[in-house]
């Protein structure tokens, strides 16, 4: 396992390097001079030149990249182009909200998908089975931002139960905070549940036709014991990969969902950075999301390797 | 998987022709399988109907999608305005009809580009192997390291918002999937006997790649195209929703929802109908892709 983990870690390095070059280029491929954006429209040429020098923008591009890389490695993500605030602090403020949302969405997704997927597989052709298929197809086709709008129409405007946006401080208004979490988490969770349900159902169907399940039944085990101890356990193995990929999808889904619900996470920060034309924030938030995405994928692979020893020898 | 269907096609190219009616009947079998596939048919009907609506939009639409009528702002759905009106008194039904054109053209153009570029690189990389293959695939791995929506957003942040750039962004994020799929197919096909045979009669690599191997990858690519079209429609509407795609006042479904979101309290219809249109089109492509996948797979044809 140790060897496998190291191999996977080494494989990720070239991807990280290319990603870092790509993210670094963002600020240099964008039309317009960052120094001029920073200085504002009333600045003199001297002021712009001074800023350019201060931020090392007058150095050759490769040396700028190396300096930037060194800074990123030491946690210095530069300064906001719009207000001069350190970007790493801005990012750190936003990360907890995104993680909170992702965890809540993953819980909701799992709570929907597990019963639905397993029961659908146990009773193929039943109403639940039909419903699970319909649910998967619909959740794929319904865009998350529309689902969000429908939830707002229903829960905020019709029943006036939940706030349409915002994230009150948990320490001051814990109930309001949890209420504000429900709709964004539901929006993301339903999308996650759709795929998870489909994979769980087909994985369960596969497992239920295996010889060892037949053996377990013929041993005289109760149906409950066959399903819980033999079938579900094995059906979960391939689903772990899907689950990991879904966590990655949650991160990207958060970009849109956070924007709709004014949820102050990294996703909303990304969109705000674009509208503010603040490319140092954009760089940092993109780097964070990609990094988290890669990390989740890596952890998924490692977990999978841990559970399924065969994969390690490939 | 459908190499049986199409290997006959390729044999035609290499003058090992079997009776052509045999090949046609296999294609016909696939078509018949699709026609028997209930959800596949539903998808096909949805897409054809939407295509007809898009083509006939000027005939069907009761109003000009851009014409503003200030006295009729925020009219609820009625027999005059089927889906109500928006903040400028424009007819939402007519705008959604014209939006079908935007959704189709963005989807078809961007996925067209992605298919051509992705399939060509996949074919060449898979057949040639070596350094070219490694470099291209590493590059695509990097693109795949970005969540799709984020990659599209970053591309648009660099190129600037707009419909053409949005098409380009949707195309770029879809290229790696086509390239990888094609490459995987080529790796399987290139060592098969019929390719060996073509090589032995003296065919040059371009002919082998494009005329012998390519036809055998068509069916999986076709399925990928429909799936990609579904996600392209979703992605374009998401980008327009974020204000990065098709600019206003063009009636893109995503931007309509984005504006409508601001008026939900007194014009809920504004936030409902454009989303319904997106869902319908995505569902159509999704179901069609499902049906095609089953219909083009001879092993599954019997199950339908």
Coordinates of C-alpha atoms in Angstrom, one line a residue:
Chain A
X1 CA 0.0 0.0 0.0
X2 CA 2.8 2.4 0.9
X3 CA 4.4 1.9 -2.5
X4 CA 1.2 2.4 -4.3
X5 CA 0.5 5.6 -2.3
X6 CA 4.0 7.0 -3.2
X7 CA 3.5 6.1 -6.8
X8 CA 0.2 7.9 -7.0
X9 CA 1.8 10.9 -5.2
X10 CA 4.6 11.1 -7.7
X11 CA 2.2 10.8 -10.6
X12 CA 0.4 13.9 -9.4
X13 CA 3.5 16.1 -9.5
X14 CA 3.7 16.7 -13.3
X15 CA 0.0 17.5 -13.3
X16 CA 0.5 20.0 -10.5
X17 CA 3.4 21.7 -12.3
X18 CA 1.3 22.1 -15.5
X19 CA -1.7 23.3 -13.6
X20 CA 0.4 25.8 -11.8
X21 CA 1.8 27.1 -15.1
X22 CA -1.8 27.3 -16.4
X23 CA -3.0 29.2 -13.4
X24 CA 0.0 31.5 -13.4
X25 CA -0.7 32.3 -17.0
X26 CA -4.2 33.5 -16.2
X27 CA -2.9 36.8 -15.0
X28 CA -0.6 37.2 -18.0
X29 CA -2.9 36.1 -20.8
X30 CA -5.7 38.5 -19.7
X31 CA -5.8 41.5 -21.8
X32 CA -4.6 44.6 -20.0
X33 CA -1.7 45.3 -17.7
X34 CA -2.2 44.2 -14.1
X35 CA -0.2 47.1 -12.9
X36 CA -2.5 49.5 -14.7
X37 CA -5.6 47.8 -13.3
X38 CA -4.1 48.1 -9.8
X39 CA -3.1 51.7 -10.1
X40 CA -6.6 52.7 -11.3
X41 CA -7.5 54.9 -14.2
X42 CA -6.1 58.2 -12.8
X43 CA -2.6 57.0 -12.2
X44 CA 0.4 58.5 -13.9
X45 CA 2.9 56.5 -15.9
X46 CA 5.4 56.8 -13.1
X47 CA 3.0 55.4 -10.5
X48 CA 2.2 52.4 -12.8
X49 CA 5.9 51.8 -13.4
X50 CA 6.5 51.9 -9.6
X51 CA 3.7 49.4 -9.0
X52 CA 5.1 47.2 -11.8
X53 CA 8.5 47.2 -10.1
X54 CA 7.0 46.7 -6.7
X55 CA 5.2 43.5 -7.7
X56 CA 8.1 42.3 -9.9
X57 CA 6.0 42.6 -13.1
X58 CA 9.0 44.1 -14.9
X59 CA 11.0 40.9 -14.5
X60 CA 11.3 38.2 -17.2
X61 CA 8.2 35.9 -17.2
X62 CA 10.0 32.7 -16.1
X63 CA 11.6 34.5 -13.2
X64 CA 8.1 35.9 -12.3
X65 CA 6.8 32.3 -12.4
X66 CA 9.5 31.0 -10.1
X67 CA 9.0 33.8 -7.6
X68 CA 5.3 33.2 -7.7
X69 CA 5.7 29.5 -7.2
X70 CA 8.0 30.1 -4.2
X71 CA 5.5 32.5 -2.8
X72 CA 2.6 30.1 -3.3
X73 CA 4.6 27.3 -1.6
X74 CA 5.2 29.5 1.4
X75 CA 1.6 30.5 1.6
X76 CA 1.9 33.9 0.1
X77 CA -0.7 34.2 -2.6
X78 CA -0.1 37.9 -3.4
X79 CA -2.4 40.9 -2.8
X80 CA -5.8 41.7 -4.1
X81 CA -5.6 44.0 -7.2
X82 CA -8.7 45.8 -6.1
X83 CA -8.1 46.5 -2.4
X84 CA -4.6 45.4 -1.6
X85 CA -5.7 42.8 0.9
X86 CA -3.6 39.7 1.3
X87 CA -5.2 37.0 -0.9
X88 CA -4.4 34.1 1.4
X89 CA -6.4 35.7 4.2
X90 CA -9.3 36.3 1.9
X91 CA -9.2 32.7 0.8
X92 CA -8.9 31.4 4.4
X93 CA -12.0 33.4 5.3
X94 CA -14.0 31.7 2.5
X95 CA -12.8 28.1 2.8
X96 CA -14.8 27.0 5.9
X97 CA -18.1 28.0 4.2
X98 CA -17.3 25.9 1.2
X99 CA -16.2 22.9 3.2
X100 CA -19.3 23.2 5.4
X101 CA -21.5 23.3 2.3
X102 CA -19.7 20.3 0.7
X103 CA -20.1 18.2 3.8
X104 CA -23.8 19.1 4.3
X105 CA -24.4 18.3 0.6
X106 CA -22.5 15.0 0.8
X107 CA -24.6 14.0 3.8
X108 CA -27.9 14.9 2.0
X109 CA -26.7 13.2 -1.2
X110 CA -25.9 10.0 0.7
X111 CA -29.1 10.0 2.7
X112 CA -31.1 10.2 -0.5
X113 CA -29.0 7.9 -2.6
X114 CA -28.4 4.9 -0.3
X115 CA -32.0 3.9 0.5
X116 CA -33.1 4.8 -3.0
X117 CA -30.3 2.9 -4.9
X118 CA -30.4 -0.1 -2.7
X119 CA -34.2 -0.6 -2.6
X120 CA -34.4 0.0 -6.3
X121 CA -31.9 -2.8 -6.8
X122 CA -33.6 -5.2 -4.4
X123 CA -37.0 -4.7 -6.1
X124 CA -36.2 -4.2 -9.8
X125 CA -39.3 -3.1 -11.8
X126 CA -41.0 -1.8 -8.7
X127 CA -42.3 1.7 -8.2
X128 CA -39.2 2.7 -6.2
X129 CA -37.0 1.4 -9.0
X130 CA -38.9 3.4 -11.6
X131 CA -38.8 6.4 -9.3
X132 CA -35.0 6.1 -8.8
X133 CA -34.4 6.0 -12.6
X134 CA -36.7 9.0 -13.2
X135 CA -35.0 10.8 -10.3
X136 CA -31.5 10.2 -11.7
X137 CA -32.4 11.3 -15.2
X138 CA -34.2 14.4 -14.0
X139 CA -31.5 15.5 -11.7
X140 CA -29.0 15.2 -14.5
X141 CA -31.1 17.4 -16.8
X142 CA -32.2 20.0 -14.2
X143 CA -29.5 22.7 -14.1
X144 CA -28.4 23.4 -10.5
X145 CA -29.2 27.1 -10.8
X146 CA -32.8 26.3 -11.9
X147 CA -33.2 23.8 -9.0
X148 CA -32.0 26.6 -6.7
X149 CA -34.5 29.0 -8.1
X150 CA -37.3 26.5 -7.7
X151 CA -36.3 25.9 -4.1
X152 CA -36.3 29.6 -3.4
X153 CA -39.7 30.0 -5.0
X154 CA -41.1 27.1 -2.9
X155 CA -39.3 27.5 0.5
X156 CA -38.6 31.2 0.7
X157 CA -41.3 32.9 -1.3
X158 CA -44.3 30.5 -1.0
X159 CA -43.9 29.0 2.5
X160 CA -41.5 31.7 3.8
X161 CA -39.6 29.0 5.8
X162 CA -36.0 29.5 4.7
X163 CA -33.9 32.6 3.9
X164 CA -33.2 33.0 0.1
X165 CA -29.6 33.9 0.6
X166 CA -26.8 34.7 3.0
X167 CA -25.0 32.9 5.8
X168 CA -25.5 34.3 9.3
X169 CA -22.8 33.7 11.9
X170 CA -23.2 30.3 13.6
X171 CA -22.0 31.7 17.0
X172 CA -24.6 34.5 16.9
X173 CA -27.6 32.9 15.2
X174 CA -27.1 29.2 15.1
X175 CA -30.7 28.4 14.0
X176 CA -30.7 31.0 11.2
X177 CA -27.3 29.7 10.1
X178 CA -28.5 26.1 9.8
X179 CA -31.6 27.3 8.0
X180 CA -29.5 29.2 5.5
X181 CA -27.5 26.1 4.9
X182 CA -30.5 23.9 3.9
X183 CA -31.2 25.1 0.4
X184 CA -27.7 25.4 -1.0
X185 CA -26.9 21.9 0.5
X186 CA -30.1 20.5 -0.9
X187 CA -29.3 21.9 -4.4
X188 CA -25.9 20.3 -4.4
X189 CA -26.9 17.2 -2.6
X190 CA -29.7 16.3 -5.0
X191 CA -27.3 16.5 -8.0
X192 CA -24.9 14.3 -6.1
X193 CA -27.6 11.8 -5.1
X194 CA -28.6 11.4 -8.8
X195 CA -25.4 9.9 -9.9
X196 CA -24.8 8.0 -6.7
X197 CA -28.2 6.4 -6.9
X198 CA -27.6 5.1 -10.4
X199 CA -24.2 3.6 -9.5
X200 CA -25.4 2.1 -6.3
X201 CA -28.3 0.5 -8.0
X202 CA -26.3 -1.1 -10.8
X203 CA -23.5 -2.1 -8.4
X204 CA -26.1 -3.8 -6.1
X205 CA -27.7 -5.5 -9.0
X206 CA -24.3 -6.9 -10.1
X207 CA -23.5 -8.1 -6.6
X208 CA -26.9 -9.7 -6.0
X209 CA -26.2 -12.0 -8.9
X210 CA -22.8 -13.2 -7.6
X211 CA -22.2 -16.7 -6.5
X212 CA -21.4 -15.8 -3.0
X213 CA -24.7 -14.2 -2.5
X214 CA -26.4 -17.3 -3.7
X215 CA -24.2 -19.3 -1.3
X216 CA -25.2 -17.0 1.5
X217 CA -28.8 -17.6 0.7
X218 CA -28.5 -21.3 0.4
X219 CA -26.7 -21.4 3.8
X220 CA -30.1 -20.3 5.1
X221 CA -29.1 -16.8 6.1
X222 CA -31.9 -14.4 6.5
X223 CA -32.5 -12.1 3.6
X224 CA -31.6 -9.2 5.8
X225 CA -28.3 -10.7 6.7
X226 CA -27.6 -11.5 3.0
X227 CA -28.3 -8.0 1.9
X228 CA -26.6 -6.1 4.7
X229 CA -23.6 -8.3 5.4
X230 CA -22.8 -9.8 2.0
X231 CA -24.3 -7.6 -0.7
X232 CA -24.2 -4.0 0.4
X233 CA -20.6 -4.3 1.7
X234 CA -19.3 -5.5 -1.7
X235 CA -21.6 -3.2 -3.7
X236 CA -20.0 -0.3 -1.9
X237 CA -16.5 -0.9 -3.2
X238 CA -17.0 0.5 -6.8
X239 CA -19.3 3.2 -5.4
X240 CA -16.4 4.7 -3.4
X241 CA -14.8 5.9 -6.6
X242 CA -18.0 7.5 -7.7
X243 CA -18.4 9.1 -4.3
X244 CA -15.0 10.6 -4.5
X245 CA -15.6 12.0 -8.0
X246 CA -18.9 13.4 -6.7
X247 CA -17.1 15.3 -3.9
X248 CA -15.0 16.9 -6.7
X249 CA -18.2 17.8 -8.5
X250 CA -19.5 19.3 -5.4
X251 CA -16.6 21.7 -5.4
X252 CA -17.3 22.8 -8.9
X253 CA -21.1 22.9 -8.4
X254 CA -20.4 25.1 -5.4
X255 CA -19.2 27.8 -7.8
X256 CA -22.7 28.3 -9.1
X257 CA -24.7 27.4 -6.1
X258 CA -22.7 29.7 -3.8
X259 CA -23.3 32.5 -6.2
X260 CA -27.0 32.1 -6.2
X261 CA -27.4 31.8 -2.5
X262 CA -24.8 34.4 -1.7
X263 CA -23.0 31.8 0.3
X264 CA -19.6 33.3 1.1
X265 CA -17.4 30.4 0.0
X266 CA -14.5 30.0 -2.5
X267 CA -16.9 29.4 -5.4
X268 CA -18.6 32.7 -5.0
X269 CA -15.2 34.4 -4.5
X270 CA -14.2 33.0 -7.9
X271 CA -17.1 34.6 -9.6
X272 CA -16.7 37.8 -7.7
X273 CA -13.0 37.9 -8.7
X274 CA -14.0 37.8 -12.3
X275 CA -16.6 40.6 -12.0
X276 CA -14.1 42.7 -10.0
X277 CA -11.4 41.8 -12.6
X278 CA -9.2 40.9 -9.6
X279 CA -7.0 38.3 -11.2
X280 CA -4.8 37.6 -8.2
X281 CA -7.8 36.5 -6.3
X282 CA -9.0 34.5 -9.3
X283 CA -5.6 32.8 -9.5
X284 CA -5.7 31.8 -5.9
X285 CA -9.2 30.6 -5.8
X286 CA -8.8 28.6 -9.1
X287 CA -5.6 27.1 -7.6
X288 CA -7.4 26.2 -4.5
X289 CA -10.3 24.5 -6.2
X290 CA -8.1 22.5 -8.6
X291 CA -5.8 21.5 -5.7
X292 CA -8.7 20.3 -3.6
X293 CA -10.1 18.5 -6.7
X294 CA -6.8 16.7 -7.2
X295 CA -6.5 15.9 -3.5
X296 CA -10.0 14.4 -3.3
X297 CA -9.2 12.3 -6.4
X298 CA -6.0 11.1 -4.9
X299 CA -7.6 10.3 -1.6
X300 CA -10.4 8.4 -3.4
X301 CA -7.8 6.3 -5.3
X302 CA -5.9 5.6 -2.1
X303 CA -9.1 4.6 -0.2
X304 CA -10.0 2.4 -3.2
X305 CA -6.6 0.8 -3.1
X306 CA -6.9 0.2 0.6
X307 CA -10.3 -1.5 0.3
X308 CA -9.6 -3.4 -2.9
X309 CA -6.1 -4.9 -2.8
X310 CA -6.2 -6.1 -6.4
X311 CA -5.9 -2.5 -7.7
X312 CA -2.4 -2.0 -6.1
X313 CA -0.8 -4.7 -8.2
X314 CA -1.8 -3.3 -11.6
Chain B
X1 CA -18.3 -3.4 -29.4
X2 CA -20.1 -2.6 -32.6
X3 CA -17.0 -3.5 -34.6
X4 CA -19.2 -6.2 -36.1
X5 CA -21.5 -3.6 -37.6
X6 CA -18.8 -1.3 -38.9
X7 CA -16.0 -3.7 -39.7
X8 CA -18.0 -4.5 -42.8
X9 CA -17.9 -0.9 -43.7
X10 CA -14.1 -0.8 -43.3
X11 CA -13.8 -3.9 -45.4
X12 CA -15.6 -2.1 -48.2
X13 CA -12.8 0.5 -48.0
X14 CA -10.2 -2.1 -48.4
X15 CA -11.8 -3.8 -51.3
X16 CA -12.7 -6.9 -49.3
X17 CA -16.3 -5.9 -49.9
X18 CA -19.0 -8.0 -48.7
X19 CA -22.5 -7.6 -50.2
X20 CA -23.5 -4.0 -49.3
X21 CA -27.0 -5.0 -48.4
X22 CA -25.6 -6.9 -45.5
X23 CA -23.9 -3.8 -44.1
X24 CA -27.1 -1.8 -44.6
X25 CA -29.2 -4.3 -42.8
X26 CA -26.9 -4.1 -39.8
X27 CA -27.3 -0.3 -39.8
X28 CA -31.0 -0.8 -40.2
X29 CA -30.9 -3.1 -37.2
X30 CA -29.3 -0.4 -35.1
X31 CA -32.0 2.1 -36.3
X32 CA -34.7 -0.4 -35.6
X33 CA -33.3 -1.0 -32.2
X34 CA -33.3 2.7 -31.5
X35 CA -36.9 3.0 -32.7
X36 CA -37.9 0.2 -30.4
X37 CA -36.0 1.7 -27.5
X38 CA -38.7 3.5 -25.5
X39 CA -36.6 6.2 -23.8
X40 CA -34.3 6.6 -26.8
X41 CA -37.4 7.3 -28.9
X42 CA -38.7 9.8 -26.4
X43 CA -35.3 11.6 -26.6
X44 CA -35.4 11.6 -30.4
X45 CA -38.9 13.0 -30.4
X46 CA -38.0 15.7 -27.9
X47 CA -34.9 16.7 -29.9
X48 CA -36.7 16.7 -33.3
X49 CA -39.6 18.7 -31.9
X50 CA -37.2 21.3 -30.4
X51 CA -35.3 21.4 -33.7
X52 CA -38.5 22.1 -35.6
X53 CA -39.4 24.8 -33.1
X54 CA -36.0 26.4 -33.5
X55 CA -36.3 26.4 -37.3
X56 CA -39.8 27.7 -37.3
X57 CA -39.3 30.2 -34.5
X58 CA -40.0 33.2 -36.7
X59 CA -43.3 31.6 -37.8
X60 CA -44.5 30.3 -34.5
X61 CA -43.4 33.1 -32.1
X62 CA -46.3 35.4 -31.5
X63 CA -44.0 38.4 -30.8
X64 CA -40.6 39.7 -31.7
X65 CA -38.3 38.3 -28.9
X66 CA -36.6 41.7 -28.5
X67 CA -39.6 44.0 -28.8
X68 CA -40.2 45.9 -25.6
X69 CA -43.8 46.9 -24.6
X70 CA -43.5 49.0 -21.4
X71 CA -47.2 48.9 -20.5
X72 CA -47.1 45.1 -20.5
X73 CA -44.2 44.6 -18.1
X74 CA -44.5 41.5 -15.8
X75 CA -47.7 40.2 -17.3
X76 CA -48.5 36.7 -15.8
X77 CA -49.0 33.8 -18.2
X78 CA -52.2 34.2 -20.2
X79 CA -53.7 33.5 -23.6
X80 CA -52.0 36.7 -24.9
X81 CA -48.6 35.9 -23.4
X82 CA -48.4 32.1 -22.9
X83 CA -45.4 32.3 -20.5
X84 CA -45.9 35.8 -19.3
X85 CA -43.7 38.9 -20.0
X86 CA -40.4 40.1 -18.6
X87 CA -39.1 43.3 -17.1
X88 CA -39.3 45.1 -20.5
X89 CA -42.6 43.7 -21.4
X90 CA -41.0 41.2 -23.9
X91 CA -42.9 38.0 -24.5
X92 CA -41.1 35.2 -22.6
X93 CA -42.6 32.4 -24.8
X94 CA -41.2 34.0 -28.0
X95 CA -37.8 34.6 -26.2
X96 CA -37.7 30.9 -25.2
X97 CA -38.5 29.9 -28.7
X98 CA -35.7 31.9 -30.1
X99 CA -33.5 30.7 -27.2
X100 CA -33.9 27.2 -28.7
X101 CA -31.8 28.5 -31.7
X102 CA -29.1 29.7 -29.4
X103 CA -29.0 26.5 -27.4
X104 CA -28.8 24.4 -30.5
X105 CA -26.2 26.5 -32.3
X106 CA -23.9 26.8 -29.3
X107 CA -24.3 23.0 -28.6
X108 CA -23.8 21.9 -32.2
X109 CA -20.9 24.2 -33.0
X110 CA -19.0 23.7 -29.8
X111 CA -19.4 19.9 -29.8
X112 CA -18.7 19.9 -33.5
X113 CA -15.3 21.6 -32.9
X114 CA -14.7 19.3 -29.9
X115 CA -15.5 16.2 -31.9
X116 CA -13.3 17.1 -34.9
X117 CA -10.3 18.2 -32.8
X118 CA -10.7 15.5 -30.1
X119 CA -11.2 12.6 -32.5
X120 CA -8.4 13.7 -34.8
X121 CA -5.9 14.0 -31.9
X122 CA -7.1 10.8 -30.4
X123 CA -6.7 8.9 -33.7
X124 CA -3.2 10.3 -34.4
X125 CA -2.0 9.9 -30.7
X126 CA -3.4 6.4 -30.4
X127 CA -2.0 5.2 -33.7
X128 CA 1.4 7.0 -33.5
X129 CA 2.1 6.5 -29.8
X130 CA 5.5 7.7 -28.6
X131 CA 6.3 11.2 -27.5
X132 CA 3.4 12.9 -29.3
X133 CA 1.0 10.6 -27.6
X134 CA 2.6 11.2 -24.2
X135 CA 2.6 15.0 -24.5
X136 CA -0.9 15.3 -25.8
X137 CA -2.3 13.0 -23.2
X138 CA -0.5 14.7 -20.4
X139 CA -1.9 18.0 -21.6
X140 CA -5.4 16.6 -21.6
X141 CA -4.9 15.1 -18.2
X142 CA -4.1 18.6 -17.0
X143 CA -7.3 19.9 -18.5
X144 CA -9.2 17.1 -16.8
X145 CA -7.7 18.2 -13.5
X146 CA -9.9 21.3 -13.7
X147 CA -13.5 20.9 -12.9
X148 CA -15.3 21.5 -16.2
X149 CA -17.2 24.6 -15.1
X150 CA -14.1 26.1 -13.6
X151 CA -12.1 25.5 -16.7
X152 CA -14.8 27.1 -18.8
X153 CA -14.9 30.1 -16.4
X154 CA -11.1 30.5 -16.5
X155 CA -11.1 30.4 -20.3
X156 CA -13.8 33.0 -20.5
X157 CA -12.0 35.2 -17.9
X158 CA -9.0 35.2 -20.2
X159 CA -10.9 35.6 -23.5
X160 CA -13.6 37.9 -22.1
X161 CA -17.3 37.1 -22.0
X162 CA -19.4 36.7 -25.2
X163 CA -21.2 34.0 -27.3
X164 CA -18.2 33.1 -29.6
X165 CA -15.9 32.8 -26.6
X166 CA -18.5 30.7 -24.8
X167 CA -18.7 28.4 -27.7
X168 CA -14.9 28.1 -27.7
X169 CA -14.8 27.5 -24.0
X170 CA -17.5 24.7 -24.2
X171 CA -15.5 23.2 -27.1
X172 CA -12.2 23.2 -25.3
X173 CA -13.5 21.6 -22.1
X174 CA -15.0 18.8 -24.2
X175 CA -12.0 18.0 -26.4
X176 CA -10.2 15.8 -23.8
X177 CA -13.1 13.4 -23.5
X178 CA -13.3 12.8 -27.2
X179 CA -9.6 12.4 -27.6
X180 CA -9.3 9.9 -24.8
X181 CA -12.3 7.9 -26.0
X182 CA -11.0 7.8 -29.6
X183 CA -7.5 7.0 -28.4
X184 CA -8.7 4.1 -26.3
X185 CA -10.7 2.7 -29.3
X186 CA -7.7 3.0 -31.6
X187 CA -5.4 1.2 -29.1
X188 CA -7.9 -1.7 -29.1
X189 CA -8.5 -1.7 -32.9
X190 CA -5.0 -1.1 -34.2
X191 CA -3.8 -4.6 -33.4
X192 CA -6.8 -6.4 -34.9
X193 CA -6.4 -8.5 -37.9
X194 CA -8.3 -6.3 -40.4
X195 CA -5.9 -3.5 -39.7
X196 CA -3.0 -5.8 -40.1
X197 CA -4.6 -6.8 -43.4
X198 CA -4.9 -3.3 -44.6
X199 CA -1.3 -2.6 -43.6
X200 CA -0.1 -5.7 -45.4
X201 CA -1.7 -4.6 -48.7
X202 CA 0.5 -1.4 -48.4
X203 CA -1.9 1.2 -47.0
X204 CA -0.2 4.2 -45.6
X205 CA -0.8 5.3 -42.0
X206 CA -3.2 8.2 -42.8
X207 CA -5.4 5.8 -44.8
X208 CA -5.2 3.2 -42.1
X209 CA -6.1 5.7 -39.4
X210 CA -8.8 7.6 -41.1
X211 CA -10.4 5.1 -43.4
X212 CA -9.9 1.8 -41.7
X213 CA -9.8 2.4 -38.0
X214 CA -12.0 5.5 -37.8
X215 CA -15.2 3.9 -39.0
X216 CA -14.9 1.4 -36.2
X217 CA -14.9 4.1 -33.6
X218 CA -17.9 6.0 -35.0
X219 CA -20.5 4.3 -32.8
X220 CA -18.9 5.1 -29.5
X221 CA -18.2 8.6 -30.7
X222 CA -21.8 9.1 -31.7
X223 CA -22.9 8.2 -28.2
X224 CA -20.3 10.5 -26.8
X225 CA -21.6 13.3 -29.0
X226 CA -25.2 13.1 -27.7
X227 CA -23.9 13.0 -24.1
X228 CA -21.6 15.9 -24.8
X229 CA -24.5 17.9 -26.4
X230 CA -26.5 17.4 -23.2
X231 CA -23.7 18.7 -21.0
X232 CA -22.9 21.5 -23.5
X233 CA -26.4 22.9 -23.3
X234 CA -26.1 22.8 -19.5
X235 CA -22.7 24.4 -19.5
X236 CA -23.7 27.2 -21.9
X237 CA -26.7 28.0 -19.9
X238 CA -24.6 28.0 -16.7
X239 CA -22.1 30.3 -18.2
X240 CA -24.8 32.6 -19.5
X241 CA -26.4 32.5 -16.0
X242 CA -23.2 33.7 -14.6
X243 CA -23.1 36.5 -17.1
X244 CA -20.1 35.0 -19.0
X245 CA -21.9 33.5 -22.0
X246 CA -24.3 34.8 -24.6
X247 CA -24.8 38.5 -23.7
X248 CA -28.1 40.2 -23.2
X249 CA -30.5 41.1 -24.8
X250 CA -30.1 37.8 -26.8
X251 CA -32.7 35.4 -25.4
X252 CA -30.3 32.8 -24.0
X253 CA -32.1 30.6 -21.5
X254 CA -29.3 30.9 -18.9
X255 CA -29.3 34.7 -19.0
X256 CA -33.1 34.8 -18.9
X257 CA -33.0 32.8 -15.6
X258 CA -30.2 35.0 -14.3
X259 CA -32.3 38.1 -14.8
X260 CA -35.6 36.4 -13.8
X261 CA -34.0 35.4 -10.4
X262 CA -34.1 39.1 -9.4
X263 CA -37.9 39.3 -9.9
X264 CA -39.0 36.0 -8.4
X265 CA -41.1 37.6 -5.7
X266 CA -43.6 39.1 -8.2
X267 CA -42.9 37.3 -11.5
X268 CA -42.2 33.6 -10.6
X269 CA -43.0 32.5 -14.1
X270 CA -39.8 34.3 -15.2
X271 CA -37.8 31.9 -13.1
X272 CA -39.7 28.8 -14.2
X273 CA -40.1 28.6 -18.0
X274 CA -36.5 29.1 -19.2
X275 CA -35.4 26.4 -16.8
X276 CA -38.0 24.1 -18.1
X277 CA -36.7 24.6 -21.6
X278 CA -33.1 23.8 -20.6
X279 CA -34.3 20.7 -18.7
X280 CA -36.3 19.5 -21.7
X281 CA -33.4 19.8 -24.2
X282 CA -30.9 18.3 -21.9
X283 CA -33.3 15.4 -21.1
X284 CA -33.8 14.9 -24.9
X285 CA -30.1 14.5 -25.6
X286 CA -29.6 12.4 -22.5
X287 CA -32.4 10.0 -23.4
X288 CA -31.3 9.9 -27.0
X289 CA -27.7 9.1 -25.9
X290 CA -29.0 6.3 -23.7
X291 CA -31.0 4.8 -26.6
X292 CA -28.1 5.1 -29.0
X293 CA -25.8 3.4 -26.6
X294 CA -28.1 0.4 -26.4
X295 CA -29.0 0.4 -30.1
X296 CA -25.4 0.5 -31.3
X297 CA -24.3 -2.3 -29.1
X298 CA -25.2 -5.6 -30.7
X299 CA -25.1 -7.4 -27.4
X300 CA -27.7 -5.1 -26.0
X301 CA -29.9 -4.9 -29.1
X302 CA -31.6 -8.2 -28.1
X303 CA -32.5 -6.8 -24.8
X304 CA -34.5 -3.9 -26.2

